[in-house]
Tab-separated table of C-alpha atoms in Angstrom:
chain	number	residue	atom	x	y	z
A	1	MET	CA	-32.279	-21.272	31.753
A	2	ALA	CA	-34.578	-21.085	28.517
A	3	ILE	CA	-36.324	-17.994	29.299
A	4	PHE	CA	-32.815	-16.399	30.383
A	5	LEU	CA	-31.252	-17.322	26.910
A	6	ILE	CA	-34.444	-16.084	25.091
A	7	VAL	CA	-34.201	-12.657	26.761
A	8	ILE	CA	-30.502	-12.805	25.648
A	9	CYS	CA	-31.405	-13.638	22.243
A	10	VAL	CA	-33.869	-10.713	21.943
A	11	PHE	CA	-31.350	-8.109	23.042
A	12	LEU	CA	-28.803	-9.730	20.714
A	13	LEU	CA	-31.175	-9.335	17.958
A	14	CYS	CA	-31.947	-5.848	18.721
A	15	GLN	CA	-28.057	-5.195	18.982
A	16	PHE	CA	-27.582	-6.807	15.709
A	17	ILE	CA	-30.054	-4.665	13.820
A	18	PHE	CA	-28.779	-1.768	15.308
A	19	THR	CA	-25.193	-2.391	14.554
A	20	ILE	CA	-26.253	-2.953	10.905
A	21	TRP	CA	-27.510	0.333	10.741
A	22	ASN	CA	-25.167	1.949	12.715
A	23	VAL	CA	-22.089	1.336	10.966
A	24	LYS	CA	-23.595	2.421	7.663
A	25	GLN	CA	-23.948	5.931	9.253
A	26	PHE	CA	-20.217	6.796	8.870
A	27	PRO	CA	-19.387	9.398	6.520
A	28	THR	CA	-16.768	8.166	3.982
A	29	LEU	CA	-14.037	9.768	2.334
A	30	GLU	CA	-14.419	10.047	-1.296
A	31	PRO	CA	-11.489	9.102	-3.741
A	32	VAL	CA	-10.433	12.077	-6.319
A	33	SER	CA	-9.692	10.410	-9.600
A	34	SER	CA	-7.434	13.118	-10.842
A	35	PRO	CA	-5.731	15.784	-8.633
A	36	SER	CA	-6.755	19.290	-9.799
A	37	SER	CA	-3.339	20.662	-9.264
A	38	ASP	CA	0.403	19.774	-8.928
A	39	GLU	CA	0.747	22.548	-6.026
A	40	ASN	CA	1.180	21.327	-2.510
A	41	ILE	CA	-2.227	21.681	-0.671
A	42	PRO	CA	-2.706	23.873	2.582
A	43	LEU	CA	-2.265	21.163	4.928
A	44	SER	CA	0.169	20.649	7.741
A	45	ILE	CA	0.787	17.126	8.780
A	46	LEU	CA	2.268	16.842	12.271
A	47	ILE	CA	3.691	13.962	13.601
A	48	PRO	CA	4.788	13.635	17.297
A	49	ALA	CA	7.693	11.062	17.622
A	50	ARG	CA	9.434	9.691	20.580
A	51	ASN	CA	11.781	6.524	19.930
A	52	GLU	CA	9.829	5.780	16.703
A	53	GLU	CA	12.665	4.617	14.755
A	54	LYS	CA	11.044	1.308	13.837
A	55	ARG	CA	8.055	3.143	12.664
A	56	ILE	CA	8.734	6.710	11.384
A	57	GLU	CA	10.357	5.849	7.978
A	58	ALA	CA	7.214	3.979	6.693
A	59	CYS	CA	5.078	6.506	7.800
A	60	LEU	CA	7.278	9.347	6.016
A	61	GLN	CA	7.340	7.184	2.797
A	62	SER	CA	3.696	6.774	2.653
A	63	ILE	CA	3.466	10.581	2.769
A	64	VAL	CA	5.824	11.324	0.027
A	65	ASN	CA	4.642	8.712	-2.248
A	66	GLN	CA	1.084	10.587	-2.392
A	67	ARG	CA	-0.140	12.004	-5.698
A	68	VAL	CA	-0.610	15.227	-3.815
A	69	LEU	CA	1.511	16.459	-1.380
A	70	PRO	CA	0.820	18.605	1.904
A	71	LYS	CA	2.362	22.353	2.282
A	72	GLU	CA	4.528	20.957	5.115
A	73	LEU	CA	5.300	17.847	7.267
A	74	ILE	CA	6.633	18.706	10.710
A	75	VAL	CA	7.910	16.037	12.985
A	76	LEU	CA	8.525	16.880	16.370
A	77	ASP	CA	11.461	14.767	18.039
A	78	ASP	CA	10.323	14.291	21.668
A	79	HIS	CA	13.667	13.802	23.294
A	80	SER	CA	14.280	10.437	21.358
A	81	THR	CA	17.260	8.148	22.264
A	82	ASP	CA	17.207	6.280	18.955
A	83	GLN	CA	17.356	6.986	15.208
A	84	THR	CA	14.361	8.940	15.094
A	85	ARG	CA	15.657	12.177	14.296
A	86	ALA	CA	18.308	11.006	11.927
A	87	ILE	CA	15.856	9.082	9.813
A	88	VAL	CA	13.516	12.385	9.610
A	89	GLU	CA	16.616	14.613	8.707
A	90	ARG	CA	17.590	12.232	5.949
A	91	TYR	CA	14.027	12.566	4.628
A	92	ALA	CA	14.166	16.488	4.979
A	93	LYS	CA	17.236	16.889	2.959
A	94	THR	CA	15.227	15.369	-0.113
A	95	TYR	CA	12.206	17.091	0.562
A	96	PRO	CA	12.476	20.600	1.370
A	97	TRP	CA	8.719	20.756	2.894
A	98	ILE	CA	9.699	18.124	5.461
A	99	TYR	CA	10.957	19.734	8.888
A	100	VAL	CA	12.048	18.146	12.258
A	101	LYS	CA	11.953	20.167	15.436
A	102	SER	CA	13.484	19.212	18.834
A	103	GLY	CA	10.843	18.675	21.712
A	104	LYS	CA	11.215	21.024	24.817
A	105	THR	CA	11.374	19.995	28.237
A	106	LEU	CA	8.030	18.653	29.442
A	107	PRO	CA	6.435	21.116	31.813
A	108	GLN	CA	4.717	20.613	34.879
A	109	GLY	CA	1.111	19.342	34.314
A	110	TRP	CA	1.509	18.288	30.761
A	111	LEU	CA	1.398	14.953	29.338
A	112	GLY	CA	3.979	14.136	26.689
A	113	LYS	CA	1.697	13.670	23.804
A	114	SER	CA	-0.357	16.595	24.367
A	115	TYR	CA	2.612	18.911	24.736
A	116	ALA	CA	4.492	17.669	21.605
A	117	CYS	CA	1.161	18.325	19.651
A	118	PHE	CA	0.829	21.733	21.039
A	119	GLN	CA	4.518	22.488	19.890
A	120	LEU	CA	3.607	21.054	16.433
A	121	ALA	CA	0.425	23.436	16.270
A	122	GLU	CA	2.622	26.481	17.058
A	123	GLU	CA	5.053	25.630	14.097
A	124	ALA	CA	2.550	25.000	11.684
A	125	SER	CA	1.622	27.592	8.990
A	126	SER	CA	-1.530	25.895	7.222
A	127	ASN	CA	-5.156	26.541	7.848
A	128	TRP	CA	-5.598	22.702	8.429
A	129	LEU	CA	-3.694	20.549	10.952
A	130	LEU	CA	-3.567	16.881	10.164
A	131	PHE	CA	-2.057	15.149	13.563
A	132	LEU	CA	-0.909	11.609	12.612
A	133	ASP	CA	0.939	9.170	14.705
A	134	ALA	CA	4.361	7.475	13.671
A	135	ASP	CA	2.817	4.025	13.067
A	136	VAL	CA	-0.030	5.414	10.789
A	137	ARG	CA	0.379	4.760	6.909
A	138	LEU	CA	-1.477	6.774	4.071
A	139	LYS	CA	-2.503	4.727	1.032
A	140	THR	CA	-2.556	6.174	-2.495
A	141	GLY	CA	-5.193	9.182	-2.782
A	142	ALA	CA	-5.380	9.686	1.130
A	143	VAL	CA	-4.057	13.244	1.167
A	144	GLU	CA	-6.508	14.795	-1.639
A	145	ALA	CA	-9.359	12.540	-0.246
A	146	VAL	CA	-8.881	14.139	3.385
A	147	TYR	CA	-8.606	17.369	1.865
A	148	LYS	CA	-11.649	17.141	-0.458
A	149	GLN	CA	-13.682	16.377	3.086
A	150	LEU	CA	-12.155	19.312	4.818
A	151	CYS	CA	-12.930	21.553	2.219
A	152	ILE	CA	-16.525	20.547	2.454
A	153	GLN	CA	-16.438	20.806	6.163
A	154	LYS	CA	-14.490	24.117	6.277
A	155	THR	CA	-13.953	24.156	9.873
A	156	GLY	CA	-14.158	21.999	13.155
A	157	MET	CA	-12.668	18.757	13.290
A	158	LEU	CA	-12.486	15.437	11.542
A	159	SER	CA	-11.206	11.995	12.894
A	160	GLY	CA	-11.503	8.423	12.138
A	161	PHE	CA	-10.101	4.776	12.875
A	162	PRO	CA	-7.711	3.532	10.746
A	163	GLU	CA	-7.803	-0.166	9.372
A	164	GLN	CA	-6.003	-2.103	12.254
A	165	LYS	CA	-3.136	-4.535	11.147
A	166	THR	CA	-2.583	-7.004	13.683
A	167	GLY	CA	0.242	-9.818	14.117
A	168	THR	CA	0.273	-11.502	17.377
A	169	PHE	CA	-2.669	-13.200	19.050
A	170	LEU	CA	-3.358	-10.753	21.775
A	171	GLU	CA	-3.623	-7.926	19.014
A	172	HIS	CA	-6.066	-10.092	17.101
A	173	LEU	CA	-8.209	-10.465	20.215
A	174	VAL	CA	-8.106	-6.948	21.615
A	175	VAL	CA	-7.343	-4.393	19.122
A	176	PRO	CA	-10.622	-4.719	16.960
A	177	MET	CA	-12.622	-4.388	20.189
A	178	MET	CA	-12.149	-0.640	19.899
A	179	MET	CA	-14.464	-0.633	16.910
A	180	PHE	CA	-16.784	-3.317	18.186
A	181	THR	CA	-17.539	-0.984	21.285
A	182	ILE	CA	-18.241	1.996	19.137
A	183	GLY	CA	-20.239	0.056	16.594
A	184	CYS	CA	-22.481	-1.443	19.055
A	185	HIS	CA	-22.930	1.525	21.627
A	186	LEU	CA	-22.098	4.986	19.780
A	187	PRO	CA	-25.008	6.391	17.644
A	188	VAL	CA	-22.707	7.549	14.680
A	189	LYS	CA	-25.220	9.769	13.257
A	190	TRP	CA	-25.498	11.659	16.447
A	191	VAL	CA	-21.775	12.245	16.383
A	192	SER	CA	-22.076	14.730	13.352
A	193	THR	CA	-25.708	15.939	14.274
A	194	SER	CA	-25.454	16.692	17.962
A	195	ASN	CA	-23.598	19.113	20.110
A	196	ASN	CA	-23.657	16.749	23.006
A	197	PRO	CA	-20.083	15.836	23.940
A	198	HIS	CA	-21.102	12.366	24.950
A	199	PHE	CA	-21.842	11.382	21.452
A	200	ALA	CA	-18.163	11.810	20.406
A	201	ALA	CA	-15.175	9.377	19.388
A	202	ALA	CA	-11.850	10.011	18.074
A	203	HIS	CA	-8.466	8.345	17.120
A	204	GLY	CA	-5.280	10.137	18.140
A	205	GLY	CA	-3.495	8.526	15.390
A	206	PHE	CA	-5.706	10.543	12.782
A	207	ILE	CA	-6.890	14.013	13.836
A	208	ALA	CA	-7.427	16.940	11.440
A	209	ILE	CA	-8.645	20.085	12.836
A	210	GLU	CA	-8.830	23.572	11.378
A	211	LYS	CA	-6.550	26.016	12.985
A	212	ASP	CA	-8.887	28.761	14.020
A	213	CYS	CA	-11.229	26.105	15.353
A	214	TYR	CA	-8.248	24.637	17.358
A	215	LEU	CA	-7.080	27.856	18.748
A	216	ALA	CA	-10.928	28.632	19.908
A	217	VAL	CA	-11.326	25.429	21.821
A	218	GLY	CA	-7.989	25.893	23.567
A	219	GLY	CA	-5.869	23.247	21.498
A	220	HIS	CA	-3.895	20.724	23.400
A	221	GLU	CA	-3.141	23.391	26.210
A	222	ALA	CA	-6.784	22.937	27.518
A	223	ILE	CA	-6.684	19.038	27.561
A	224	LYS	CA	-2.866	18.958	28.560
A	225	ASP	CA	-3.452	16.589	31.533
A	226	SER	CA	-5.791	14.262	29.703
A	227	LEU	CA	-4.493	10.775	28.993
A	228	VAL	CA	-7.237	10.234	26.375
A	229	ASP	CA	-6.278	13.384	24.611
A	230	ASP	CA	-8.162	12.539	21.378
A	231	MET	CA	-11.473	12.066	23.207
A	232	ALA	CA	-10.742	15.152	25.295
A	233	LEU	CA	-10.269	17.485	22.314
A	234	ALA	CA	-13.438	16.026	20.380
A	235	ARG	CA	-15.438	16.694	23.182
A	236	ARG	CA	-14.253	20.468	23.452
A	237	VAL	CA	-14.952	20.835	19.629
A	238	LYS	CA	-18.662	19.857	20.145
A	239	GLN	CA	-19.157	21.594	23.366
A	240	MET	CA	-17.852	24.907	21.468
A	241	GLY	CA	-20.271	24.161	18.628
A	242	TYR	CA	-17.811	23.281	16.002
A	243	PRO	CA	-18.639	20.611	13.074
A	244	PHE	CA	-17.090	17.358	13.998
A	245	THR	CA	-16.987	14.561	11.588
A	246	LEU	CA	-16.191	10.755	12.795
A	247	ALA	CA	-15.344	9.433	9.051
A	248	SER	CA	-14.763	5.888	7.518
A	249	ILE	CA	-11.076	6.357	6.853
A	250	HIS	CA	-10.039	2.929	6.673
A	251	PRO	CA	-9.860	2.824	2.811
A	252	PHE	CA	-7.229	5.342	2.863
A	253	VAL	CA	-5.498	4.853	6.163
A	254	TYR	CA	-3.947	1.949	8.042
A	255	MET	CA	-1.859	1.345	11.088
A	256	ARG	CA	-0.394	-1.279	13.349
A	257	MET	CA	-0.875	0.287	16.820
A	258	TYR	CA	1.046	-2.314	18.884
A	259	GLU	CA	3.547	-4.848	17.993
A	260	ASN	CA	3.443	-7.603	20.731
A	261	GLY	CA	1.159	-8.651	23.482
A	262	GLN	CA	2.863	-6.502	26.254
A	263	GLU	CA	2.041	-3.317	24.192
A	264	VAL	CA	-1.668	-4.323	23.716
A	265	TRP	CA	-1.812	-4.939	27.347
A	266	GLU	CA	-0.063	-1.804	28.523
A	267	GLY	CA	-1.712	0.617	25.919
A	268	TYR	CA	-5.331	-0.613	26.589
A	269	ARG	CA	-4.574	-0.425	30.379
A	270	LYS	CA	-3.464	3.003	29.992
A	271	ASN	CA	-6.626	4.015	28.258
A	272	ILE	CA	-9.784	1.939	29.412
A	273	PHE	CA	-10.392	3.213	33.029
A	274	PRO	CA	-9.280	6.941	31.998
A	275	GLY	CA	-11.350	6.727	28.682
A	276	VAL	CA	-14.519	6.537	30.503
A	277	ASN	CA	-13.361	9.480	32.994
A	278	ARG	CA	-12.563	7.015	35.669
A	279	ASN	CA	-16.052	5.975	36.216
A	280	ILE	CA	-16.207	2.659	37.903
A	281	ALA	CA	-19.963	2.247	37.775
A	282	LEU	CA	-19.978	2.914	34.175
A	283	LEU	CA	-17.201	0.681	33.314
A	284	SER	CA	-18.506	-2.061	35.657
A	285	GLY	CA	-21.982	-1.753	33.891
A	286	VAL	CA	-20.492	-2.367	30.525
A	287	PHE	CA	-18.544	-5.284	31.799
A	288	CYS	CA	-21.621	-6.898	33.243
A	289	LEU	CA	-23.593	-6.300	30.226
A	290	TYR	CA	-20.622	-8.019	28.024
A	291	THR	CA	-20.568	-10.924	30.248
A	292	ILE	CA	-24.129	-11.481	30.320
A	293	LEU	CA	-24.507	-11.041	26.503
A	294	TYR	CA	-21.417	-12.796	25.192
A	295	LEU	CA	-20.029	-14.901	28.104
A	296	ALA	CA	-23.202	-16.276	29.830
A	297	PRO	CA	-24.341	-18.091	26.530
A	298	VAL	CA	-21.041	-20.349	26.290
A	299	ILE	CA	-21.359	-21.076	30.042
A	300	CYS	CA	-24.938	-22.122	29.410
A	301	LEU	CA	-24.093	-23.955	26.520
A	302	LEU	CA	-21.662	-26.040	28.508
A	303	ILE	CA	-24.069	-26.653	31.184
A	304	ALA	CA	-26.681	-27.850	28.160
A	305	LEU	CA	-24.311	-30.293	26.717
A	306	VAL	CA	-23.667	-31.937	29.903
A	307	GLN	CA	-27.445	-32.367	30.579
A	308	VAL	CA	-28.167	-32.917	27.072
A	309	ASP	CA	-30.608	-30.344	27.131
A	310	PHE	CA	-31.461	-30.005	23.296
A	311	THR	CA	-33.534	-26.842	23.630
A	312	ASN	CA	-31.117	-24.826	25.731
A	313	ILE	CA	-28.224	-26.061	23.308
A	314	CYS	CA	-30.046	-24.722	20.461
A	315	LEU	CA	-30.850	-21.172	22.192
A	316	ALA	CA	-27.266	-20.902	23.607
A	317	ILE	CA	-25.888	-21.618	20.012
A	318	LEU	CA	-28.334	-18.970	18.688
A	319	CYS	CA	-27.084	-16.412	21.336
A	320	TYR	CA	-23.363	-17.107	20.448
A	321	GLY	CA	-24.147	-16.874	16.617
A	322	LEU	CA	-25.743	-13.686	17.119
A	323	GLY	CA	-22.792	-12.311	19.191
A	324	VAL	CA	-20.376	-13.531	16.314
A	325	SER	CA	-22.516	-11.986	13.747
A	326	ILE	CA	-22.360	-8.566	15.480
A	327	LYS	CA	-18.655	-8.594	15.740
A	328	ALA	CA	-18.245	-10.115	12.177
A	329	THR	CA	-20.402	-7.165	10.703
A	330	ILE	CA	-18.151	-4.647	12.441
A	331	ASP	CA	-14.998	-6.367	11.446
A	332	ILE	CA	-15.939	-6.665	7.857
A	333	GLU	CA	-17.122	-2.935	7.726
A	334	ASN	CA	-13.597	-1.920	9.205
A	335	GLY	CA	-11.832	-3.582	6.427
A	336	ARG	CA	-10.986	-6.919	8.511
A	337	THR	CA	-11.485	-10.504	8.055
A	338	SER	CA	-14.324	-11.744	10.099
A	339	ALA	CA	-12.490	-15.160	11.105
A	340	MET	CA	-11.562	-13.645	14.636
A	341	ALA	CA	-15.240	-13.100	15.453
A	342	PHE	CA	-15.718	-16.541	16.469
A	343	LEU	CA	-13.431	-15.855	19.254
A	344	LEU	CA	-15.566	-12.823	20.607
A	345	PRO	CA	-15.867	-14.491	24.267
A	346	LEU	CA	-12.296	-14.842	24.666
A	347	SER	CA	-11.957	-11.161	23.488
A	348	ILE	CA	-14.270	-10.136	26.032
A	349	LEU	CA	-12.624	-11.889	28.645
A	350	THR	CA	-9.186	-10.509	27.673
A	351	LEU	CA	-10.754	-6.839	27.542
A	352	ILE	CA	-12.373	-7.271	31.014
A	353	ALA	CA	-9.142	-8.448	32.572
A	354	ILE	CA	-7.147	-5.305	31.025
A	355	GLY	CA	-9.911	-3.321	32.343
A	356	ILE	CA	-9.733	-4.743	35.751
A	357	ALA	CA	-5.929	-3.940	35.685
A	358	SER	CA	-6.802	-0.390	34.419
A	359	ILE	CA	-9.027	0.264	37.327
A	360	LYS	CA	-6.744	-1.021	39.907
A	361	ILE	CA	-3.741	1.194	38.818
A	362	GLY	CA	-6.295	4.238	38.622
A	363	LEU	CA	-7.368	3.754	42.101
A	364	LYS	CA	-4.193	3.101	43.675
A	365	LYS	CA	-2.809	6.046	41.783
A	366	GLU	CA	0.337	3.757	40.743
A	367	GLY	CA	0.528	5.720	37.332
A	368	TYR	CA	0.323	4.042	33.924
A	369	VAL	CA	3.498	3.497	32.170
A	370	TRP	CA	3.908	4.322	28.298
A	371	LYS	CA	7.083	4.769	26.152
A	372	GLY	CA	9.237	5.379	29.198
A	373	ARG	CA	7.218	7.872	30.893
A	374	ARG	CA	4.639	7.326	33.836
A	375	TYR	CA	1.155	8.920	33.663
A	376	GLU	CA	-1.103	9.269	36.723
């Protein structure tokens, strides 16, 4: 057992060193101390909304509270059956640059969000398109900070992971694991410097893309049947040789993706297996690696405690501590508390359980259910 734990320690130490370096490679949005103009900037903020009455108002309010306003904000009401449209129309009466459009009937072969974004892009009149989810909130100075980076980049795509607000226990356990996976395994520096589409990550809640680039890569029409549309769009941008930036945006943007455990389970179940292109070998390999690195030391610790094996107790605790340190580093870098890092083994177990459920649905072709729609 001691040799096994020593090997894990070495791997985790290397992972820890890589993670510390990797999370520092994210480009950061720079704040603008004093906006240079009172005019609306040439940016179209586009929000697909389907039954978002609980979220859309806070999103809109965070935008109208900005010091610098976008040229236009367009919300696509995607056949909502609640008060989503009425809320947006109320804002549109006060702010003439806010518009609400009715979504068309979903055509055969399209997924709902991609078709909504496609319609929004057709309506937009600015050079830069910023797709936001209804649960995204912009902090003060976000619009000018984003636009400053877009002007430097000139074309291509920019995305980033908002600060994740969590409330329920399952949210605390699972939602931060998205950034844990990226921080541990995706060489962030290569996201911007390599055209290899494998080095890509994006968050569908925050995607800025230059309109000519969007049209050149085929927009959402080219990825109309992709469940993980954000990753698919990012890969197309990189394949076509356009600049792509995965930035640290959490100082300016935050969101609460899910509001209860059921939403966490269904949301991640929908994304995990399709997110690796339904590659069972890859996902199984990741889960095996996580089991060895983060779960096995806990099991070894329990065995060592029963056997009163002081050496193995110390080695197991060291492995556990390194795993916690990796998780804490990533959490802190993304504006979160490090307290939940101590529950990393439980987070790993939960993630694996959701992943298995995702694989099961994918293989049986039962279809993933999200917001009243079924996706194959």
